[in-house]
Amino acid sequence: MKVHLTNLLQNYGNRVTDQEIYRDHLHISELADQYDYESVGCVEHHFDPGYSMCPDNTMFLSYLAARTSRIKLATTAVILPWNDPLRVIEKISLLDTLSNGRVIFGIGRGLARREFETFGIEMGTSRERFDEAAEMVLRGLEEGYAENDGQFYQQKRASIHPAPMSTFKGRTMGVAMSPDSAVAVGKLGIAMMAFIQGPMREMHMPMIEQYRQAHRETFGTEAPAPKLIDLTYCHRDADEARRVAEEVVANYYMTCVEHYEFGGKHFESTSGYASYAAAKEAIDTMGLDAVVDTYVNAQIWGTPEQMIEKYKERREIVGEFDPIMVFQYGGLTGKQALESFELFSNEVLPELRKL
């Protein structure tokens, strides 16, 4: 089992300066290299520091490329509809050169209406934009030039320099939080990545199976192991671990409700997002408190021993998978997050590697 770390760069409640949040995240990210995590990553988000604030994860990772020596650098999600595909190819190739081939390229489609609207992009076109851009970018990274004649992206042939160092096959992944995204990622032949939202068997396994089936039908081989992202908190005292997790994980989920407008009706009428209407339905049916409780208990947190057992239980359900840890979120930063990271890294990480 390969264990990864990613950064959300969330300034929850704007309690400190944005610069302090970055300092905290960069410190733990550099330590992850010393603990031999497989990769350190960062998501792309804009305009809402209370949710997530990294407008260019390739720039964030280029800093870490110079500050680390072994750890791989993952663009947990470059949101393709928000970016010029040609520039994405150039930035990823440059980052791979700067890091001596340590890049894991992660891509996503985007979900927040506010981000699409601020960029002036019709959210209802995101599925088509993602599919077209993903094929263009992945092709460009293999061939060393960008070229496309599609509905959204017209690009005459352009040579990429610095040229890609080596193939990105086997080191590319895509966020899949809906059935159509799971199928799209499977058809691209890249690893599926998902943020844990609820019960593994009932909520996530159907999409994982759709991903596996799409890959199998397209390539005739078994799909790469999915990568599953949890909000993490590790403490020696089980009661304290629960107390903190119930606070900070709930804090984070409420920022999701606000940022993505999970209580709104726009998903029903936006092409490609009908499955997200289930979030509003769940809130209406179960009540917000019950939905938050489900979300909190779906994450993996606790004492080192509890976390190891939870990962073993998940593997019984999923089969082979790689965990991606999030240590800072929902007001969990600074010394408290660092202590959680160090306890996990010293006592849980070595055991997960053995699985």
mmCIF file of C-alpha atoms in Angstrom:
data_model
loop_
_atom_site.group_PDB
_atom_site.id
_atom_site.type_symbol
_atom_site.label_atom_id
_atom_site.label_comp_id
_atom_site.label_asym_id
_atom_site.label_seq_id
_atom_site.Cartn_x
_atom_site.Cartn_y
_atom_site.Cartn_z
ATOM 1 C CA MET A 1 0.000 0.000 0.000
ATOM 2 C CA LYS A 2 1.433 3.364 -1.069
ATOM 3 C CA VAL A 3 0.490 6.248 1.219
ATOM 4 C CA HIS A 4 0.159 9.793 -0.114
ATOM 5 C CA LEU A 5 -0.504 13.228 1.394
ATOM 6 C CA THR A 6 -2.365 16.127 -0.139
ATOM 7 C CA ASN A 7 -3.045 19.748 0.801
ATOM 8 C CA LEU A 8 -6.354 21.592 0.682
ATOM 9 C CA LEU A 9 -4.926 24.992 1.720
ATOM 10 C CA GLN A 10 -8.042 25.899 3.675
ATOM 11 C CA ASN A 11 -8.068 29.037 5.806
ATOM 12 C CA TYR A 12 -11.088 27.960 7.835
ATOM 13 C CA GLY A 13 -12.967 30.941 9.191
ATOM 14 C CA ASN A 14 -10.125 33.194 8.032
ATOM 15 C CA ARG A 15 -8.719 32.849 11.552
ATOM 16 C CA VAL A 16 -5.140 33.542 10.514
ATOM 17 C CA THR A 17 -3.442 35.057 7.480
ATOM 18 C CA ASP A 18 -3.329 33.140 4.213
ATOM 19 C CA GLN A 19 0.455 33.221 4.482
ATOM 20 C CA GLU A 20 0.373 31.397 7.842
ATOM 21 C CA ILE A 21 -1.752 28.636 6.300
ATOM 22 C CA TYR A 22 0.790 28.226 3.515
ATOM 23 C CA ARG A 23 3.695 28.083 5.958
ATOM 24 C CA ASP A 24 1.995 25.316 7.960
ATOM 25 C CA HIS A 25 1.186 23.258 4.872
ATOM 26 C CA LEU A 26 4.619 23.642 3.352
ATOM 27 C CA HIS A 27 6.265 22.571 6.614
ATOM 28 C CA ILE A 28 4.345 19.293 6.814
ATOM 29 C CA SER A 29 4.784 18.765 3.068
ATOM 30 C CA GLU A 30 8.557 18.972 3.441
ATOM 31 C CA LEU A 31 8.491 16.609 6.424
ATOM 32 C CA ALA A 32 6.567 14.099 4.322
ATOM 33 C CA ASP A 33 9.679 13.712 2.193
ATOM 34 C CA GLN A 34 11.668 12.688 5.273
ATOM 35 C CA TYR A 35 9.011 10.156 6.276
ATOM 36 C CA ASP A 36 9.040 8.643 2.772
ATOM 37 C CA TYR A 37 5.427 9.264 1.804
ATOM 38 C CA GLU A 38 4.821 8.233 -1.782
ATOM 39 C CA SER A 39 3.715 11.710 -2.851
ATOM 40 C CA VAL A 40 2.668 15.131 -1.657
ATOM 41 C CA GLY A 41 -0.084 16.910 -3.544
ATOM 42 C CA CYS A 42 -2.278 19.970 -3.767
ATOM 43 C CA VAL A 43 -5.731 20.671 -5.194
ATOM 44 C CA GLU A 44 -6.614 23.642 -7.427
ATOM 45 C CA HIS A 45 -9.279 26.046 -6.152
ATOM 46 C CA HIS A 46 -10.021 29.735 -6.521
ATOM 47 C CA PHE A 47 -11.713 32.745 -4.927
ATOM 48 C CA ASP A 48 -12.773 31.176 -1.598
ATOM 49 C CA PRO A 49 -9.995 30.984 1.035
ATOM 50 C CA GLY A 50 -12.399 29.590 3.617
ATOM 51 C CA TYR A 51 -12.726 26.489 1.453
ATOM 52 C CA SER A 52 -9.460 26.101 -0.488
ATOM 53 C CA MET A 53 -6.961 28.535 -1.968
ATOM 54 C CA CYS A 54 -4.333 27.226 -4.351
ATOM 55 C CA PRO A 55 -4.847 28.873 -7.748
ATOM 56 C CA ASP A 56 -1.840 27.102 -9.293
ATOM 57 C CA ASN A 57 -0.808 23.772 -7.836
ATOM 58 C CA THR A 58 2.060 23.387 -10.309
ATOM 59 C CA MET A 59 3.639 26.509 -8.800
ATOM 60 C CA PHE A 60 3.070 25.197 -5.262
ATOM 61 C CA LEU A 61 4.731 21.914 -6.197
ATOM 62 C CA SER A 62 7.642 23.588 -7.991
ATOM 63 C CA TYR A 63 8.608 25.108 -4.638
ATOM 64 C CA LEU A 64 8.476 21.662 -3.042
ATOM 65 C CA ALA A 65 10.488 20.213 -5.924
ATOM 66 C CA ALA A 66 13.418 22.357 -4.789
ATOM 67 C CA ARG A 67 12.881 21.639 -1.095
ATOM 68 C CA THR A 68 12.580 17.835 -1.332
ATOM 69 C CA SER A 69 14.594 15.041 -2.874
ATOM 70 C CA ARG A 70 12.614 11.796 -3.080
ATOM 71 C CA ILE A 71 8.892 12.351 -2.671
ATOM 72 C CA LYS A 72 6.702 12.477 -5.775
ATOM 73 C CA LEU A 73 4.741 15.644 -6.522
ATOM 74 C CA ALA A 74 1.045 15.242 -7.291
ATOM 75 C CA THR A 75 -1.241 17.809 -8.857
ATOM 76 C CA THR A 76 -4.107 16.202 -6.965
ATOM 77 C CA ALA A 77 -6.437 17.995 -9.337
ATOM 78 C CA VAL A 78 -5.702 20.428 -12.128
ATOM 79 C CA ILE A 79 -9.246 21.414 -13.106
ATOM 80 C CA LEU A 80 -9.075 21.113 -16.871
ATOM 81 C CA PRO A 81 -12.136 23.209 -17.853
ATOM 82 C CA TRP A 82 -10.587 26.207 -16.059
ATOM 83 C CA ASN A 83 -7.246 25.975 -17.878
ATOM 84 C CA ASP A 84 -5.841 26.258 -21.391
ATOM 85 C CA PRO A 85 -4.817 22.673 -22.281
ATOM 86 C CA LEU A 86 -1.665 23.857 -24.030
ATOM 87 C CA ARG A 87 -0.539 25.673 -20.893
ATOM 88 C CA VAL A 88 -1.328 22.614 -18.778
ATOM 89 C CA ILE A 89 0.947 20.456 -20.946
ATOM 90 C CA GLU A 90 3.740 23.038 -20.720
ATOM 91 C CA LYS A 91 3.442 23.454 -16.942
ATOM 92 C CA ILE A 92 3.381 19.723 -16.234
ATOM 93 C CA SER A 93 6.360 19.088 -18.492
ATOM 94 C CA LEU A 94 8.264 21.938 -16.836
ATOM 95 C CA LEU A 95 7.420 20.683 -13.329
ATOM 96 C CA ASP A 96 8.549 17.182 -14.280
ATOM 97 C CA THR A 97 11.854 18.596 -15.512
ATOM 98 C CA LEU A 98 12.381 20.682 -12.355
ATOM 99 C CA SER A 99 11.642 17.674 -10.131
ATOM 100 C CA ASN A 100 13.669 15.197 -12.196
ATOM 101 C CA GLY A 101 10.662 13.111 -13.199
ATOM 102 C CA ARG A 102 8.796 13.057 -9.868
ATOM 103 C CA VAL A 103 5.395 14.323 -11.088
ATOM 104 C CA ILE A 104 2.100 12.481 -10.648
ATOM 105 C CA PHE A 105 -0.439 14.265 -12.834
ATOM 106 C CA GLY A 106 -3.935 14.553 -11.339
ATOM 107 C CA ILE A 107 -6.903 16.084 -13.157
ATOM 108 C CA GLY A 108 -10.506 16.984 -12.362
ATOM 109 C CA ARG A 109 -13.669 18.497 -13.845
ATOM 110 C CA GLY A 110 -14.765 21.043 -11.237
ATOM 111 C CA LEU A 111 -17.976 21.365 -9.253
ATOM 112 C CA ALA A 112 -18.401 24.850 -7.777
ATOM 113 C CA ARG A 113 -20.707 27.169 -9.717
ATOM 114 C CA ARG A 114 -18.911 30.247 -8.334
ATOM 115 C CA GLU A 115 -15.586 29.169 -9.843
ATOM 116 C CA PHE A 116 -17.055 28.483 -13.281
ATOM 117 C CA GLU A 117 -18.975 31.763 -13.285
ATOM 118 C CA THR A 118 -15.969 33.840 -12.201
ATOM 119 C CA PHE A 119 -13.915 32.333 -15.009
ATOM 120 C CA GLY A 120 -16.786 33.019 -17.422
ATOM 121 C CA ILE A 121 -17.183 29.327 -18.305
ATOM 122 C CA GLU A 122 -20.569 27.660 -18.691
ATOM 123 C CA MET A 123 -20.665 24.948 -16.009
ATOM 124 C CA GLY A 124 -22.981 22.810 -18.137
ATOM 125 C CA THR A 125 -20.190 22.331 -20.685
ATOM 126 C CA SER A 126 -17.682 20.966 -18.171
ATOM 127 C CA ARG A 127 -18.107 17.281 -19.069
ATOM 128 C CA GLU A 128 -17.420 17.914 -22.756
ATOM 129 C CA ARG A 129 -14.593 20.329 -21.959
ATOM 130 C CA PHE A 130 -12.973 17.863 -19.563
ATOM 131 C CA ASP A 131 -13.211 14.920 -21.953
ATOM 132 C CA GLU A 132 -11.756 16.890 -24.861
ATOM 133 C CA ALA A 133 -9.016 18.573 -22.816
ATOM 134 C CA ALA A 134 -8.009 15.350 -21.046
ATOM 135 C CA GLU A 135 -7.391 13.518 -24.292
ATOM 136 C CA MET A 136 -5.483 16.491 -25.721
ATOM 137 C CA VAL A 137 -3.300 16.932 -22.621
ATOM 138 C CA LEU A 138 -2.518 13.245 -22.131
ATOM 139 C CA ARG A 139 -1.698 12.917 -25.825
ATOM 140 C CA GLY A 140 0.517 16.015 -25.696
ATOM 141 C CA LEU A 141 2.502 14.712 -22.735
ATOM 142 C CA GLU A 142 3.220 11.487 -24.619
ATOM 143 C CA GLU A 143 3.962 12.997 -28.047
ATOM 144 C CA GLY A 144 5.764 16.175 -27.006
ATOM 145 C CA TYR A 145 3.496 18.515 -28.921
ATOM 146 C CA ALA A 146 -0.010 19.927 -28.523
ATOM 147 C CA GLU A 147 -2.546 19.774 -31.319
ATOM 148 C CA ASN A 148 -6.330 19.639 -31.344
ATOM 149 C CA ASP A 149 -9.318 20.278 -33.573
ATOM 150 C CA GLY A 150 -12.297 19.985 -31.268
ATOM 151 C CA GLN A 151 -15.475 21.724 -30.199
ATOM 152 C CA PHE A 152 -13.851 23.741 -27.414
ATOM 153 C CA TYR A 153 -10.131 23.651 -28.106
ATOM 154 C CA GLN A 154 -8.655 24.608 -31.448
ATOM 155 C CA GLN A 155 -4.893 24.288 -31.280
ATOM 156 C CA LYS A 156 -2.468 24.276 -34.162
ATOM 157 C CA ARG A 157 0.532 22.029 -33.623
ATOM 158 C CA ALA A 158 2.861 23.452 -30.950
ATOM 159 C CA SER A 159 6.079 21.864 -29.731
ATOM 160 C CA ILE A 160 6.428 21.436 -25.957
ATOM 161 C CA HIS A 161 9.652 22.570 -24.282
ATOM 162 C CA PRO A 162 11.128 21.534 -22.024
ATOM 163 C CA ALA A 163 10.103 18.306 -23.678
ATOM 164 C CA PRO A 164 8.386 15.659 -21.533
ATOM 165 C CA MET A 165 11.057 13.534 -19.832
ATOM 166 C CA SER A 166 9.228 10.216 -20.017
ATOM 167 C CA THR A 167 5.800 8.688 -20.354
ATOM 168 C CA PHE A 168 3.042 9.705 -17.941
ATOM 169 C CA LYS A 169 1.351 6.340 -18.281
ATOM 170 C CA GLY A 170 1.106 4.875 -14.810
ATOM 171 C CA ARG A 171 1.484 8.252 -13.096
ATOM 172 C CA THR A 172 -1.758 10.008 -14.005
ATOM 173 C CA MET A 173 -4.996 10.056 -12.008
ATOM 174 C CA GLY A 174 -8.408 11.667 -12.223
ATOM 175 C CA VAL A 175 -10.964 12.761 -9.613
ATOM 176 C CA ALA A 176 -14.206 10.782 -9.926
ATOM 177 C CA MET A 177 -17.010 11.827 -7.592
ATOM 178 C CA SER A 178 -19.916 10.945 -9.892
ATOM 179 C CA PRO A 179 -20.784 7.880 -11.994
ATOM 180 C CA ASP A 180 -20.056 9.593 -15.318
ATOM 181 C CA SER A 181 -16.669 10.793 -14.041
ATOM 182 C CA ALA A 182 -15.842 7.269 -12.845
ATOM 183 C CA VAL A 183 -16.555 5.942 -16.337
ATOM 184 C CA ALA A 184 -14.615 8.795 -17.990
ATOM 185 C CA VAL A 185 -11.540 8.115 -15.836
ATOM 186 C CA GLY A 186 -11.775 4.401 -16.570
ATOM 187 C CA LYS A 187 -11.882 5.047 -20.305
ATOM 188 C CA LEU A 188 -8.825 7.306 -20.082
ATOM 189 C CA GLY A 189 -6.803 4.471 -18.565
ATOM 190 C CA ILE A 190 -5.736 6.500 -15.537
ATOM 191 C CA ALA A 191 -6.154 5.855 -11.797
ATOM 192 C CA MET A 192 -9.412 6.858 -10.143
ATOM 193 C CA MET A 193 -9.188 9.230 -7.192
ATOM 194 C CA ALA A 194 -12.082 10.006 -4.820
ATOM 195 C CA PHE A 195 -12.662 12.109 -1.721
ATOM 196 C CA ILE A 196 -14.476 9.955 0.825
ATOM 197 C CA GLN A 197 -18.032 11.232 1.283
ATOM 198 C CA GLY A 198 -19.916 8.417 2.990
ATOM 199 C CA PRO A 199 -20.109 4.666 3.606
ATOM 200 C CA MET A 200 -17.601 2.818 1.434
ATOM 201 C CA ARG A 201 -19.770 -0.135 0.453
ATOM 202 C CA GLU A 202 -22.974 1.754 -0.261
ATOM 203 C CA MET A 203 -21.700 5.049 -1.680
ATOM 204 C CA HIS A 204 -18.248 4.527 -3.170
ATOM 205 C CA MET A 205 -18.072 0.917 -4.314
ATOM 206 C CA PRO A 206 -20.665 1.297 -7.105
ATOM 207 C CA MET A 207 -18.534 4.060 -8.690
ATOM 208 C CA ILE A 208 -15.305 2.119 -8.157
ATOM 209 C CA GLU A 209 -16.865 -0.857 -9.940
ATOM 210 C CA GLN A 210 -18.032 1.391 -12.795
ATOM 211 C CA TYR A 211 -14.496 2.715 -13.099
ATOM 212 C CA ARG A 212 -13.043 -0.782 -13.129
ATOM 213 C CA GLN A 213 -15.556 -1.996 -15.690
ATOM 214 C CA ALA A 214 -14.976 0.983 -18.017
ATOM 215 C CA HIS A 215 -11.215 0.395 -17.873
ATOM 216 C CA ARG A 216 -11.648 -3.332 -18.470
ATOM 217 C CA GLU A 217 -13.926 -2.800 -21.477
ATOM 218 C CA THR A 218 -11.619 -0.153 -22.980
ATOM 219 C CA PHE A 219 -8.210 -1.723 -22.422
ATOM 220 C CA GLY A 220 -8.852 -5.382 -21.677
ATOM 221 C CA THR A 221 -6.830 -5.174 -18.454
ATOM 222 C CA GLU A 222 -7.555 -4.547 -14.794
ATOM 223 C CA ALA A 223 -7.707 -0.914 -13.676
ATOM 224 C CA PRO A 224 -5.042 0.693 -11.480
ATOM 225 C CA ALA A 225 -5.770 0.688 -7.745
ATOM 226 C CA PRO A 226 -8.056 3.595 -6.811
ATOM 227 C CA LYS A 227 -6.712 6.371 -4.596
ATOM 228 C CA LEU A 228 -9.007 7.327 -1.708
ATOM 229 C CA ILE A 229 -8.707 10.632 0.142
ATOM 230 C CA ASP A 230 -9.599 10.961 3.845
ATOM 231 C CA LEU A 231 -9.631 13.828 6.301
ATOM 232 C CA THR A 232 -7.283 12.447 8.941
ATOM 233 C CA TYR A 233 -6.728 12.988 12.630
ATOM 234 C CA CYS A 234 -4.509 10.795 14.792
ATOM 235 C CA HIS A 235 -4.285 10.969 18.597
ATOM 236 C CA ARG A 236 -3.273 8.486 21.303
ATOM 237 C CA ASP A 237 -6.501 9.043 23.234
ATOM 238 C CA ALA A 238 -9.585 7.640 21.470
ATOM 239 C CA ASP A 239 -12.012 10.071 23.135
ATOM 240 C CA GLU A 240 -9.880 13.073 22.208
ATOM 241 C CA ALA A 241 -9.499 11.794 18.647
ATOM 242 C CA ARG A 242 -13.271 11.553 18.332
ATOM 243 C CA ARG A 243 -13.858 14.951 19.915
ATOM 244 C CA VAL A 244 -11.454 16.722 17.563
ATOM 245 C CA ALA A 245 -12.550 14.802 14.472
ATOM 246 C CA GLU A 246 -16.223 15.498 15.125
ATOM 247 C CA GLU A 247 -15.406 19.207 15.291
ATOM 248 C CA VAL A 248 -12.926 19.747 12.466
ATOM 249 C CA VAL A 249 -14.333 17.243 9.949
ATOM 250 C CA ALA A 250 -17.782 18.746 10.475
ATOM 251 C CA ASN A 251 -16.277 22.213 10.013
ATOM 252 C CA TYR A 252 -14.826 21.139 6.687
ATOM 253 C CA TYR A 253 -18.045 19.542 5.481
ATOM 254 C CA MET A 254 -19.981 22.725 6.190
ATOM 255 C CA THR A 255 -17.540 24.660 4.001
ATOM 256 C CA CYS A 256 -18.296 22.118 1.247
ATOM 257 C CA VAL A 257 -22.029 22.718 1.666
ATOM 258 C CA GLU A 258 -21.454 26.458 1.295
ATOM 259 C CA HIS A 259 -18.810 26.393 -1.449
ATOM 260 C CA TYR A 260 -20.575 23.854 -3.655
ATOM 261 C CA GLU A 261 -24.116 24.958 -2.729
ATOM 262 C CA PHE A 262 -25.151 21.406 -1.844
ATOM 263 C CA GLY A 263 -28.460 22.748 -0.588
ATOM 264 C CA GLY A 264 -29.245 24.360 -3.940
ATOM 265 C CA LYS A 265 -31.313 23.135 -6.877
ATOM 266 C CA HIS A 266 -28.976 24.111 -9.706
ATOM 267 C CA PHE A 267 -27.408 20.640 -10.044
ATOM 268 C CA GLU A 268 -30.719 19.243 -11.308
ATOM 269 C CA SER A 269 -30.748 21.614 -14.280
ATOM 270 C CA THR A 270 -27.000 21.703 -15.037
ATOM 271 C CA SER A 271 -25.854 19.269 -17.696
ATOM 272 C CA GLY A 272 -23.475 16.640 -16.329
ATOM 273 C CA TYR A 273 -24.251 17.251 -12.641
ATOM 274 C CA ALA A 274 -27.589 15.516 -12.023
ATOM 275 C CA SER A 275 -26.004 12.986 -9.656
ATOM 276 C CA TYR A 276 -24.985 15.801 -7.285
ATOM 277 C CA ALA A 277 -28.632 16.625 -6.676
ATOM 278 C CA ALA A 278 -28.517 13.637 -4.314
ATOM 279 C CA ALA A 279 -26.642 15.829 -1.810
ATOM 280 C CA LYS A 280 -29.616 18.176 -1.497
ATOM 281 C CA GLU A 281 -31.990 15.222 -1.374
ATOM 282 C CA ALA A 282 -29.975 13.662 1.466
ATOM 283 C CA ILE A 283 -29.980 16.922 3.423
ATOM 284 C CA ASP A 284 -33.724 17.342 2.894
ATOM 285 C CA THR A 285 -34.493 13.730 3.812
ATOM 286 C CA MET A 286 -32.049 12.987 6.619
ATOM 287 C CA GLY A 287 -31.460 16.472 7.960
ATOM 288 C CA LEU A 288 -28.150 18.313 7.886
ATOM 289 C CA ASP A 289 -26.953 17.012 11.262
ATOM 290 C CA ALA A 290 -27.356 13.386 10.177
ATOM 291 C CA VAL A 291 -25.585 14.023 6.874
ATOM 292 C CA VAL A 292 -22.674 15.675 8.702
ATOM 293 C CA ASP A 293 -22.466 12.757 11.126
ATOM 294 C CA THR A 294 -22.360 10.290 8.217
ATOM 295 C CA TYR A 295 -19.583 12.284 6.580
ATOM 296 C CA VAL A 296 -17.536 12.517 9.792
ATOM 297 C CA ASN A 297 -17.735 8.787 10.478
ATOM 298 C CA ALA A 298 -16.811 7.864 6.898
ATOM 299 C CA GLN A 299 -13.341 9.393 7.318
ATOM 300 C CA ILE A 300 -10.471 7.461 8.906
ATOM 301 C CA TRP A 301 -9.343 8.989 12.224
ATOM 302 C CA GLY A 302 -8.648 7.746 15.744
ATOM 303 C CA THR A 303 -5.785 6.227 17.673
ATOM 304 C CA PRO A 304 -2.996 4.621 15.632
ATOM 305 C CA GLU A 305 -4.451 1.180 16.363
ATOM 306 C CA GLN A 306 -7.974 2.248 15.403
ATOM 307 C CA MET A 307 -6.802 3.769 12.143
ATOM 308 C CA ILE A 308 -4.854 0.666 11.147
ATOM 309 C CA GLU A 309 -7.923 -1.510 11.765
ATOM 310 C CA LYS A 310 -10.138 0.869 9.767
ATOM 311 C CA TYR A 311 -7.771 0.640 6.815
ATOM 312 C CA LYS A 312 -7.772 -3.146 7.032
ATOM 313 C CA GLU A 313 -11.583 -3.118 7.040
ATOM 314 C CA ARG A 314 -11.654 -0.829 4.023
ATOM 315 C CA ARG A 315 -9.256 -3.063 2.129
ATOM 316 C CA GLU A 316 -11.589 -6.019 2.738
ATOM 317 C CA ILE A 317 -14.301 -4.033 0.942
ATOM 318 C CA VAL A 318 -12.326 -2.295 -1.815
ATOM 319 C CA GLY A 319 -9.417 -4.606 -2.459
ATOM 320 C CA GLU A 320 -6.156 -2.926 -3.388
ATOM 321 C CA PHE A 321 -6.185 0.865 -2.972
ATOM 322 C CA ASP A 322 -3.836 3.707 -2.041
ATOM 323 C CA PRO A 323 -4.761 6.116 0.778
ATOM 324 C CA ILE A 324 -4.255 9.863 0.449
ATOM 325 C CA MET A 325 -4.120 11.691 3.764
ATOM 326 C CA VAL A 326 -5.297 15.241 4.543
ATOM 327 C CA PHE A 327 -3.889 16.518 7.840
ATOM 328 C CA GLN A 328 -4.896 20.214 7.801
ATOM 329 C CA TYR A 329 -8.496 21.357 7.361
ATOM 330 C CA GLY A 330 -11.492 22.737 9.263
ATOM 331 C CA GLY A 331 -9.362 24.784 11.668
ATOM 332 C CA LEU A 332 -6.945 21.901 12.296
ATOM 333 C CA THR A 333 -3.574 23.556 11.668
ATOM 334 C CA GLY A 334 -0.348 24.446 13.420
ATOM 335 C CA LYS A 335 0.932 22.401 16.361
ATOM 336 C CA GLN A 336 -2.194 20.249 16.605
ATOM 337 C CA ALA A 337 -2.013 19.180 12.957
ATOM 338 C CA LEU A 338 1.743 18.627 13.188
ATOM 339 C CA GLU A 339 1.381 16.319 16.212
ATOM 340 C CA SER A 340 -1.299 14.312 14.391
ATOM 341 C CA PHE A 341 0.909 14.048 11.303
ATOM 342 C CA GLU A 342 3.950 12.921 13.295
ATOM 343 C CA LEU A 343 2.037 10.292 15.297
ATOM 344 C CA PHE A 344 0.468 8.918 12.124
ATOM 345 C CA SER A 345 3.794 8.956 10.280
ATOM 346 C CA ASN A 346 5.635 7.149 13.063
ATOM 347 C CA GLU A 347 3.059 4.518 14.005
ATOM 348 C CA VAL A 348 0.427 4.124 11.269
ATOM 349 C CA LEU A 349 2.382 4.732 8.064
ATOM 350 C CA PRO A 350 4.844 1.827 8.588
ATOM 351 C CA GLU A 351 1.956 -0.603 9.191
ATOM 352 C CA LEU A 352 0.019 0.541 6.125
ATOM 353 C CA ARG A 353 3.091 -0.067 3.984
ATOM 354 C CA LYS A 354 2.972 -3.706 5.063
ATOM 355 C CA LEU A 355 -0.612 -4.252 3.908
#
